[in-house]
CSV table of C-alpha atoms and ligand atoms in Angstrom, one decimal:
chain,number,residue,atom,x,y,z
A,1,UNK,CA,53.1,94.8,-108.6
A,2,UNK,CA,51.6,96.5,-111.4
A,3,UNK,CA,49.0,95.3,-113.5
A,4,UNK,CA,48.8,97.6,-115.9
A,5,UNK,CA,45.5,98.9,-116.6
A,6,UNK,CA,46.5,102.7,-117.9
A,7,UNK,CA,43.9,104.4,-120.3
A,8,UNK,CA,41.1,101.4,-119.2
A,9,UNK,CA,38.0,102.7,-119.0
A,10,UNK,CA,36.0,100.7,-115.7
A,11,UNK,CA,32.5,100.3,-114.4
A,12,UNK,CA,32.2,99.5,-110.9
A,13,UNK,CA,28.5,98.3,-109.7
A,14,UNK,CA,27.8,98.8,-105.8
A,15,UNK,CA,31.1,101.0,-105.5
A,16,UNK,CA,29.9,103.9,-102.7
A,17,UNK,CA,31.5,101.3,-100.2
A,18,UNK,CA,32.5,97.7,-98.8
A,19,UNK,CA,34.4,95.4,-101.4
A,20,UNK,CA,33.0,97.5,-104.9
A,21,UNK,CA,34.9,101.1,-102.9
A,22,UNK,CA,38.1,98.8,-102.6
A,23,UNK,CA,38.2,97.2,-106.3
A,24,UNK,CA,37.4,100.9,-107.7
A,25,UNK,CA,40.2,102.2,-106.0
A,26,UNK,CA,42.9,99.6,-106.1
A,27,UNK,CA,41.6,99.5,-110.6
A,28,UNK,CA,42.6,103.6,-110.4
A,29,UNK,CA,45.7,102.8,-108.6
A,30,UNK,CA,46.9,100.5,-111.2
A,31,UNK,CA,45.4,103.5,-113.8
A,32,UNK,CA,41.9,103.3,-115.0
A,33,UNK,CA,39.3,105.5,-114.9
A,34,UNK,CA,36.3,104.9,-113.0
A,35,UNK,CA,32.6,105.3,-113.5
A,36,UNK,CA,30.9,104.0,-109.9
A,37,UNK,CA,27.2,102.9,-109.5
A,38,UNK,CA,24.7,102.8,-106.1
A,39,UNK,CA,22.3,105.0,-105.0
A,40,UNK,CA,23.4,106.8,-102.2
A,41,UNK,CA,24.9,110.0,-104.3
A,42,UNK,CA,27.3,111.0,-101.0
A,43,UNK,CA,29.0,108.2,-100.4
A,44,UNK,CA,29.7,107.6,-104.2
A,45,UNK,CA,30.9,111.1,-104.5
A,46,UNK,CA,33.1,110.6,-101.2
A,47,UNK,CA,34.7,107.5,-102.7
A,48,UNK,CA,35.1,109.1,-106.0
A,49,UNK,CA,37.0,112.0,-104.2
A,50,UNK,CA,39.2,109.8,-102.9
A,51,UNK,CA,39.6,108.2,-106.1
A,52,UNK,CA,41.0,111.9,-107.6
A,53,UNK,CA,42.6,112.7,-105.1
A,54,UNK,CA,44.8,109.7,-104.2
A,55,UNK,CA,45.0,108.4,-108.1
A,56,UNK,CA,44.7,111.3,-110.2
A,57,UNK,CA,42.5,109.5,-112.3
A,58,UNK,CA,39.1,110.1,-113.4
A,59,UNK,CA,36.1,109.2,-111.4
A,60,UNK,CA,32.5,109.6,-112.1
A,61,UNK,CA,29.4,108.9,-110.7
A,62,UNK,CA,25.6,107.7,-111.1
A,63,UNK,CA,22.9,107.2,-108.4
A,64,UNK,CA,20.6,104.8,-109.1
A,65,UNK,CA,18.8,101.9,-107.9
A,66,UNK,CA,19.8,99.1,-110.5
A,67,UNK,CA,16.9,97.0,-109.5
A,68,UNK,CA,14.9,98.9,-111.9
A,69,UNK,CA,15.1,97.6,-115.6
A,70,UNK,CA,16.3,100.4,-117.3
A,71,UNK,CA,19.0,101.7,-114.6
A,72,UNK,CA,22.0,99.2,-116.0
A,73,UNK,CA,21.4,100.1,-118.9
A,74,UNK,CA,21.7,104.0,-118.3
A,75,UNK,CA,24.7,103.2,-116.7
A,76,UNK,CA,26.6,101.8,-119.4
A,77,UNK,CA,25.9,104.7,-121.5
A,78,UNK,CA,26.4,107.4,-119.1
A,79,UNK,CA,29.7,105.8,-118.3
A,80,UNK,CA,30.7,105.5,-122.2
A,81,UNK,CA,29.6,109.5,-123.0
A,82,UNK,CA,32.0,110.2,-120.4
A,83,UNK,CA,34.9,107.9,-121.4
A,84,UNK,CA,34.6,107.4,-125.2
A,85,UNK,CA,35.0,103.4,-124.4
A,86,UNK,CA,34.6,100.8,-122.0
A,87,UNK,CA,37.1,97.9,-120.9
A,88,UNK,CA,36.2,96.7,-117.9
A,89,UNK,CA,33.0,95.7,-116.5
A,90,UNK,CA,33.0,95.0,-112.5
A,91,UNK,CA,29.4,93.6,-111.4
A,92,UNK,CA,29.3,93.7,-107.5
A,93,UNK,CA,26.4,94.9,-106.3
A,94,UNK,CA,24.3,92.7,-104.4
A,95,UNK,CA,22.6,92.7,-101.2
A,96,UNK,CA,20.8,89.4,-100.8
A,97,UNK,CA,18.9,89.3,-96.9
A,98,UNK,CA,19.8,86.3,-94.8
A,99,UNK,CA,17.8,84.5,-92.1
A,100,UNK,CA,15.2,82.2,-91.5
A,101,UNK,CA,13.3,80.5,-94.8
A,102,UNK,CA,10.2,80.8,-93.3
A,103,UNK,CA,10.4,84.3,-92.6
A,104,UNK,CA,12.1,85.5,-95.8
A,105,UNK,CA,9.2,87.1,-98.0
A,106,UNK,CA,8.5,87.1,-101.7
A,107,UNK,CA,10.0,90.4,-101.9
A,108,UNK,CA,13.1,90.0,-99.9
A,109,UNK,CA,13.5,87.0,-103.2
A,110,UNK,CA,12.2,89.2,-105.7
A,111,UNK,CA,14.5,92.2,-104.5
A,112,UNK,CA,17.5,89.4,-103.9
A,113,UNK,CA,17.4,88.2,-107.3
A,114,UNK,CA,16.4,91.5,-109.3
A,115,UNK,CA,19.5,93.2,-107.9
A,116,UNK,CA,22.2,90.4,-107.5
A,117,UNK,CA,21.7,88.2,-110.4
A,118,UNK,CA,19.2,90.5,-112.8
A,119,UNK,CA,21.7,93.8,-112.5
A,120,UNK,CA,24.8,92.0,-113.2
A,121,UNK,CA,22.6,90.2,-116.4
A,122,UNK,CA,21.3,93.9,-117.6
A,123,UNK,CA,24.7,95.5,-117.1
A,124,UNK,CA,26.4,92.9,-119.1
A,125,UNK,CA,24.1,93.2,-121.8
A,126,UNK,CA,24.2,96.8,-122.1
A,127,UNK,CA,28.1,96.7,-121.8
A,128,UNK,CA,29.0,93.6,-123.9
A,129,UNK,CA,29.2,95.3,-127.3
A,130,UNK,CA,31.6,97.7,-125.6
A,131,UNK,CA,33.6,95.2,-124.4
A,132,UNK,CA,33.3,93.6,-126.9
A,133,UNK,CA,35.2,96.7,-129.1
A,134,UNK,CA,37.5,96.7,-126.7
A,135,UNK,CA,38.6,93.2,-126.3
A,136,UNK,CA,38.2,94.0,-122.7
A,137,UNK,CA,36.9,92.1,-119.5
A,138,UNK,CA,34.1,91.3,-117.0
A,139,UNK,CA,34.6,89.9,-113.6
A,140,UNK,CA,31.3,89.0,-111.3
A,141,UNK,CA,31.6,89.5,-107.5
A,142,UNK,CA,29.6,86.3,-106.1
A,143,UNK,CA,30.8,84.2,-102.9
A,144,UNK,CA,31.5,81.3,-101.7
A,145,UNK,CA,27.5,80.4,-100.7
A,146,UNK,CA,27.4,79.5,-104.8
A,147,UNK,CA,29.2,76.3,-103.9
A,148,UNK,CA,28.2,75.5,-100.2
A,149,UNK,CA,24.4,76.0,-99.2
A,150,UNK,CA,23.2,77.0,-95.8
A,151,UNK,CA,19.9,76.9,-94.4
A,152,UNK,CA,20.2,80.5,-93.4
A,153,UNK,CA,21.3,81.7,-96.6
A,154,UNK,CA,18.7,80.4,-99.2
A,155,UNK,CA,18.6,83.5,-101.4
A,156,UNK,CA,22.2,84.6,-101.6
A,157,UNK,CA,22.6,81.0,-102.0
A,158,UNK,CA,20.6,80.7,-104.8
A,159,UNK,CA,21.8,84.3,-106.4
A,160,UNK,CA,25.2,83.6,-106.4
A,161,UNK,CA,25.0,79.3,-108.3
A,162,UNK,CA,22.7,81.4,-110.5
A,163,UNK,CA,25.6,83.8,-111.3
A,164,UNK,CA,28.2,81.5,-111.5
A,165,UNK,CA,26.2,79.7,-114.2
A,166,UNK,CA,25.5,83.2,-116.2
A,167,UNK,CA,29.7,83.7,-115.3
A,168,UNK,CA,30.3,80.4,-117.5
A,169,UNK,CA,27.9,80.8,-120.0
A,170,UNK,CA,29.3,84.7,-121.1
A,171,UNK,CA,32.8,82.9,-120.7
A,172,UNK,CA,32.2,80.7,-123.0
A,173,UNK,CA,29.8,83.5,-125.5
A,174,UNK,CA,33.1,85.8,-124.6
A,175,UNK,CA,35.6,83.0,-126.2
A,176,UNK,CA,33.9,84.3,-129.6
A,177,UNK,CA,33.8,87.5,-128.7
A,178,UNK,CA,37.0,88.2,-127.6
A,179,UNK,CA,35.6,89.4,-123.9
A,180,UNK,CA,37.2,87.4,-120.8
A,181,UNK,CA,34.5,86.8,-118.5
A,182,UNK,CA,35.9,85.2,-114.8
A,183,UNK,CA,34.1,85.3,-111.3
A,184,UNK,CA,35.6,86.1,-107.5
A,185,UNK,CA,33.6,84.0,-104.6
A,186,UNK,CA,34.6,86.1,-101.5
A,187,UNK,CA,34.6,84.5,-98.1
A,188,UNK,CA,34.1,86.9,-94.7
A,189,UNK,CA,35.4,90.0,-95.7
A,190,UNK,CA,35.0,92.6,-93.4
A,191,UNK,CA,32.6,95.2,-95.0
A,192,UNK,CA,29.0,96.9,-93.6
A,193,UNK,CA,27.0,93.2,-95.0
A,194,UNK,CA,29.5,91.6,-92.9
A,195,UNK,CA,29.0,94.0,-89.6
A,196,UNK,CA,24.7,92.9,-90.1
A,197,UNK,CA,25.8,89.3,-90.1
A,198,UNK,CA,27.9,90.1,-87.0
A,199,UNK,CA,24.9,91.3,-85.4
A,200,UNK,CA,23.0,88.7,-86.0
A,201,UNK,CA,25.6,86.5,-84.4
A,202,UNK,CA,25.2,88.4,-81.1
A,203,UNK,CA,21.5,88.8,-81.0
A,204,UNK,CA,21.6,84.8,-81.8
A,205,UNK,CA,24.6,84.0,-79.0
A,206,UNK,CA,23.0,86.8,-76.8
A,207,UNK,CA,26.8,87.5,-76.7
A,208,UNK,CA,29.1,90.5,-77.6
A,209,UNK,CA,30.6,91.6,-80.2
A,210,UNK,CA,34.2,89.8,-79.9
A,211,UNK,CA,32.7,87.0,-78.9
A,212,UNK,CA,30.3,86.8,-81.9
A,213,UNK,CA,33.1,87.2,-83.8
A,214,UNK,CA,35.4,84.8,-82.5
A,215,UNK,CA,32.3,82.5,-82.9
A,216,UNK,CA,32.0,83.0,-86.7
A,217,UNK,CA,35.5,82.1,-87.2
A,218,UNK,CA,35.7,79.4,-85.2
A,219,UNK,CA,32.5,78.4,-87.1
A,220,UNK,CA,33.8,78.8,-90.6
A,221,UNK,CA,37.4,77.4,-89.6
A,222,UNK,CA,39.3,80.8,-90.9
A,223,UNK,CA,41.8,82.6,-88.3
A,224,UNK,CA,40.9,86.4,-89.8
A,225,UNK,CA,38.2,87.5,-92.0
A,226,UNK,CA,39.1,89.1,-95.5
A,227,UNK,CA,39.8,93.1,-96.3
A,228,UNK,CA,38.0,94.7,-99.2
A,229,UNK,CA,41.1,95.5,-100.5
A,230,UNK,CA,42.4,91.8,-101.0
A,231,UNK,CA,39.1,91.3,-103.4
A,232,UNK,CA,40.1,94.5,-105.2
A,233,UNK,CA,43.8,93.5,-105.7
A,234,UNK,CA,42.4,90.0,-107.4
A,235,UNK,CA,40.1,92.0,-109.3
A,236,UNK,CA,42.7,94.1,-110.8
A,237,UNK,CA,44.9,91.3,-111.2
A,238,UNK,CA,42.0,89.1,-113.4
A,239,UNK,CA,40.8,92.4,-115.6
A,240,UNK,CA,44.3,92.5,-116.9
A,241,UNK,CA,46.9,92.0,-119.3
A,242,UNK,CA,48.6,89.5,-116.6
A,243,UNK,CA,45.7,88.0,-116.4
A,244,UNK,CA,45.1,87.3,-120.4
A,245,UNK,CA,45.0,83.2,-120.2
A,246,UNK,CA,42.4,83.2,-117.0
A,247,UNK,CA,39.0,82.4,-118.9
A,248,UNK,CA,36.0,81.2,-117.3
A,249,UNK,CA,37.5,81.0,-114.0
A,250,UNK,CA,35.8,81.2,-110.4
A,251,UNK,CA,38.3,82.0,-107.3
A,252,UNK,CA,37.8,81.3,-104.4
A,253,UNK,CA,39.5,83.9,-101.9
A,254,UNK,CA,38.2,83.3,-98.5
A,255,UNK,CA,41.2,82.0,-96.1
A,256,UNK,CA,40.7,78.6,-97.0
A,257,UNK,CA,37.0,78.5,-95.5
A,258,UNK,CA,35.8,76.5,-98.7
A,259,UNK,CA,37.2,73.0,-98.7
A,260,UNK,CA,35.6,71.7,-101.7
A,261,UNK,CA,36.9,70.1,-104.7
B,1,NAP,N1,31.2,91.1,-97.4
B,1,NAP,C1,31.2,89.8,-97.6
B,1,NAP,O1,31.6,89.0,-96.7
B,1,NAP,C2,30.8,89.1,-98.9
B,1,NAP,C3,31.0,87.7,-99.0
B,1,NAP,C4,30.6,87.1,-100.2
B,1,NAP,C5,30.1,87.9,-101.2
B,1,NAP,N2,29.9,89.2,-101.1
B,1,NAP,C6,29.3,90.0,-102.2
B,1,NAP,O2,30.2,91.1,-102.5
B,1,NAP,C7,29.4,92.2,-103.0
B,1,NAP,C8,29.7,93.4,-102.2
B,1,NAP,O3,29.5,93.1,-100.8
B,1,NAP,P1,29.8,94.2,-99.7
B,1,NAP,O4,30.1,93.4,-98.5
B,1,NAP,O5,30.8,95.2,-100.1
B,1,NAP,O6,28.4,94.9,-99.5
B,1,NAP,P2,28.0,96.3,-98.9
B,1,NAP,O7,29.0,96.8,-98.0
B,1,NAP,O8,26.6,96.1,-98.3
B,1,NAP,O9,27.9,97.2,-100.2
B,1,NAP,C9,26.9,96.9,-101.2
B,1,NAP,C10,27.1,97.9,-102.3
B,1,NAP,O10,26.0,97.7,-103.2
B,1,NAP,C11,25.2,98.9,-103.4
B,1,NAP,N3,23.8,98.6,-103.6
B,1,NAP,C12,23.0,98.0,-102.7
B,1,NAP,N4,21.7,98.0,-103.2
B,1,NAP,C13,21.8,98.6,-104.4
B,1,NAP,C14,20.8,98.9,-105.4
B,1,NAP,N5,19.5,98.5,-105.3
B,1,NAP,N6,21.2,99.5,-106.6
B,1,NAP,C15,22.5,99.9,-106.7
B,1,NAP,N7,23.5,99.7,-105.8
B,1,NAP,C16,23.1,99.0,-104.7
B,1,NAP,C17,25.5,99.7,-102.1
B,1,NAP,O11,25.3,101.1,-102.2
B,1,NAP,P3,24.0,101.9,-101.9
B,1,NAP,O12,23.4,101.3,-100.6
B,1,NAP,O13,24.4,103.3,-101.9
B,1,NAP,O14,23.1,101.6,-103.1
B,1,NAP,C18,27.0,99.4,-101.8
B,1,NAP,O15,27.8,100.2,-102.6
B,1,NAP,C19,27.9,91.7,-102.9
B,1,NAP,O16,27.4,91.3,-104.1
B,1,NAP,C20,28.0,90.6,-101.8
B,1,NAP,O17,26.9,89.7,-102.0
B,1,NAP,C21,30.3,89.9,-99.9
């Protein structure tokens, strides 16, 4: 399937690997260009090699560490010198630390909240009048622990209701605007965060690997967990033109994991 995003212009936050890697590439498959954001400079560059290489389409980069207040906003203009517009805004970035309340710190919270939910806020207000020009659209990369709480996951928790809120409050600024604004909840999907939540499996079990494994899924009720590129191939699919009537929308996609109304 095609989804036609020729001559888009994209921003993909957290894209040097895991799930933001997979949307980059599957939006330059389907013919945007691509402006990527993280810090580490060599794995941004290798993904945006692959991006040319396999796509033909443009791919630029920026290192930076989008915690800091004025990073999002460099971003969104670096990516816009380079592209002379901007249609699609992917916020994905995150890296929220997991594990026992009483042993999370004030700055694993600070850090949890300043990248997750303050990032995607400062990218979306540097890129909104862009979008906005464009008639273009923004799609939030949260997860399914916005709508089921665990004890072990009080900040990521936390981030992502908080980001599904600030999803539904642009969707419904964007119905003026004439931005769409939707949100993806991924389940497990097998990315580096996953492979430290595997780990902690086994230290927890005292178990190995497959057998941590087999324990997760067993746990969550899923048979497989999810591929990067399934979120990226939803992401494509909700940035565009097919997708012109989905407003304000959260999907689930976690092999049925979530059994909530
Ligand atoms: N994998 C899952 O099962 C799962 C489930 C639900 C939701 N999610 C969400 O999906 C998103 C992507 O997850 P993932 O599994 O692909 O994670 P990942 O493999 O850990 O990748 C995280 C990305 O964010 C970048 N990043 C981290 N800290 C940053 C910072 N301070 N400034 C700029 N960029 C930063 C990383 O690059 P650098 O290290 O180079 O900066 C990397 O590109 C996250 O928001 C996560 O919460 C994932």
């Amino acid at each position: 399937m095609q989804v036609e995003l020729n001559g888009r212009a994209a921003i993909v936050t957290g894209a040097s690997r895991g799930i933001g890697a997979a949307i980059a590439g599957v939006l330059a498959e389907q013919g945007a260009d691509l402006f990527l954001v993280a810090r580490s400079r060599p794995d941004l560059d290798r993904v945006a090699a692959g991006i040319v290489q396999r796509t033909g389409r443009r791919a630029e980069v920026l290192a930076c560490d989008l915690i800091d207040a004025g990073s999002p906003a460099a971003a969104v203009a670096a990516a816009v010198a380079a592209f002379g517009r901007l249609d699609i805004l992917v916020n994905n970035a995150g890296a929220t630390k997991r594990g026992d309340f009483f042993q999370l710190t004030e700055a694993d919270w600070s850090s949890g909240f300043g990248l997750k939910f303050l990032g995607a806020v400062r990218m979306t207000r540097a890129a909104w009048p862009h979008l906005k020009t464009s008639h273009g659209a923004m799609v939030n990369i949260v997860g399914i622990g916005s709508r089921v709480a665990s004890a072990e996951f009080t900040i990521g928790g936390s981030v992502n209701s908080a980001l599904i809120n600030f999803t539904q409050a642009m969707a419904d600024r964007g119905r003026t605007d004439g931005v769409r604004v939707n949100a993806i909840n991924p389940g497990h999907i097998a990315t580096d965060r996953l492979e430290g939540r595997i780990r902690l499996a086994m230290e927890r079990l005292k178990a190995d690997r497959e057998t941590a494994i087999g324990h997760i899924l067993a746990e969550q009720g899923i048979r497989r967990f999810g591929q990067p590129h399934e979120i990226g191939w939803l992401a494509a699919y909700l940035v565009s033109p097919l997708a012109e009537f989905i407003h304000g929308t959260i999907v689930d996609i976690d092999g049925g994991e979530t059994r909530a109304m």
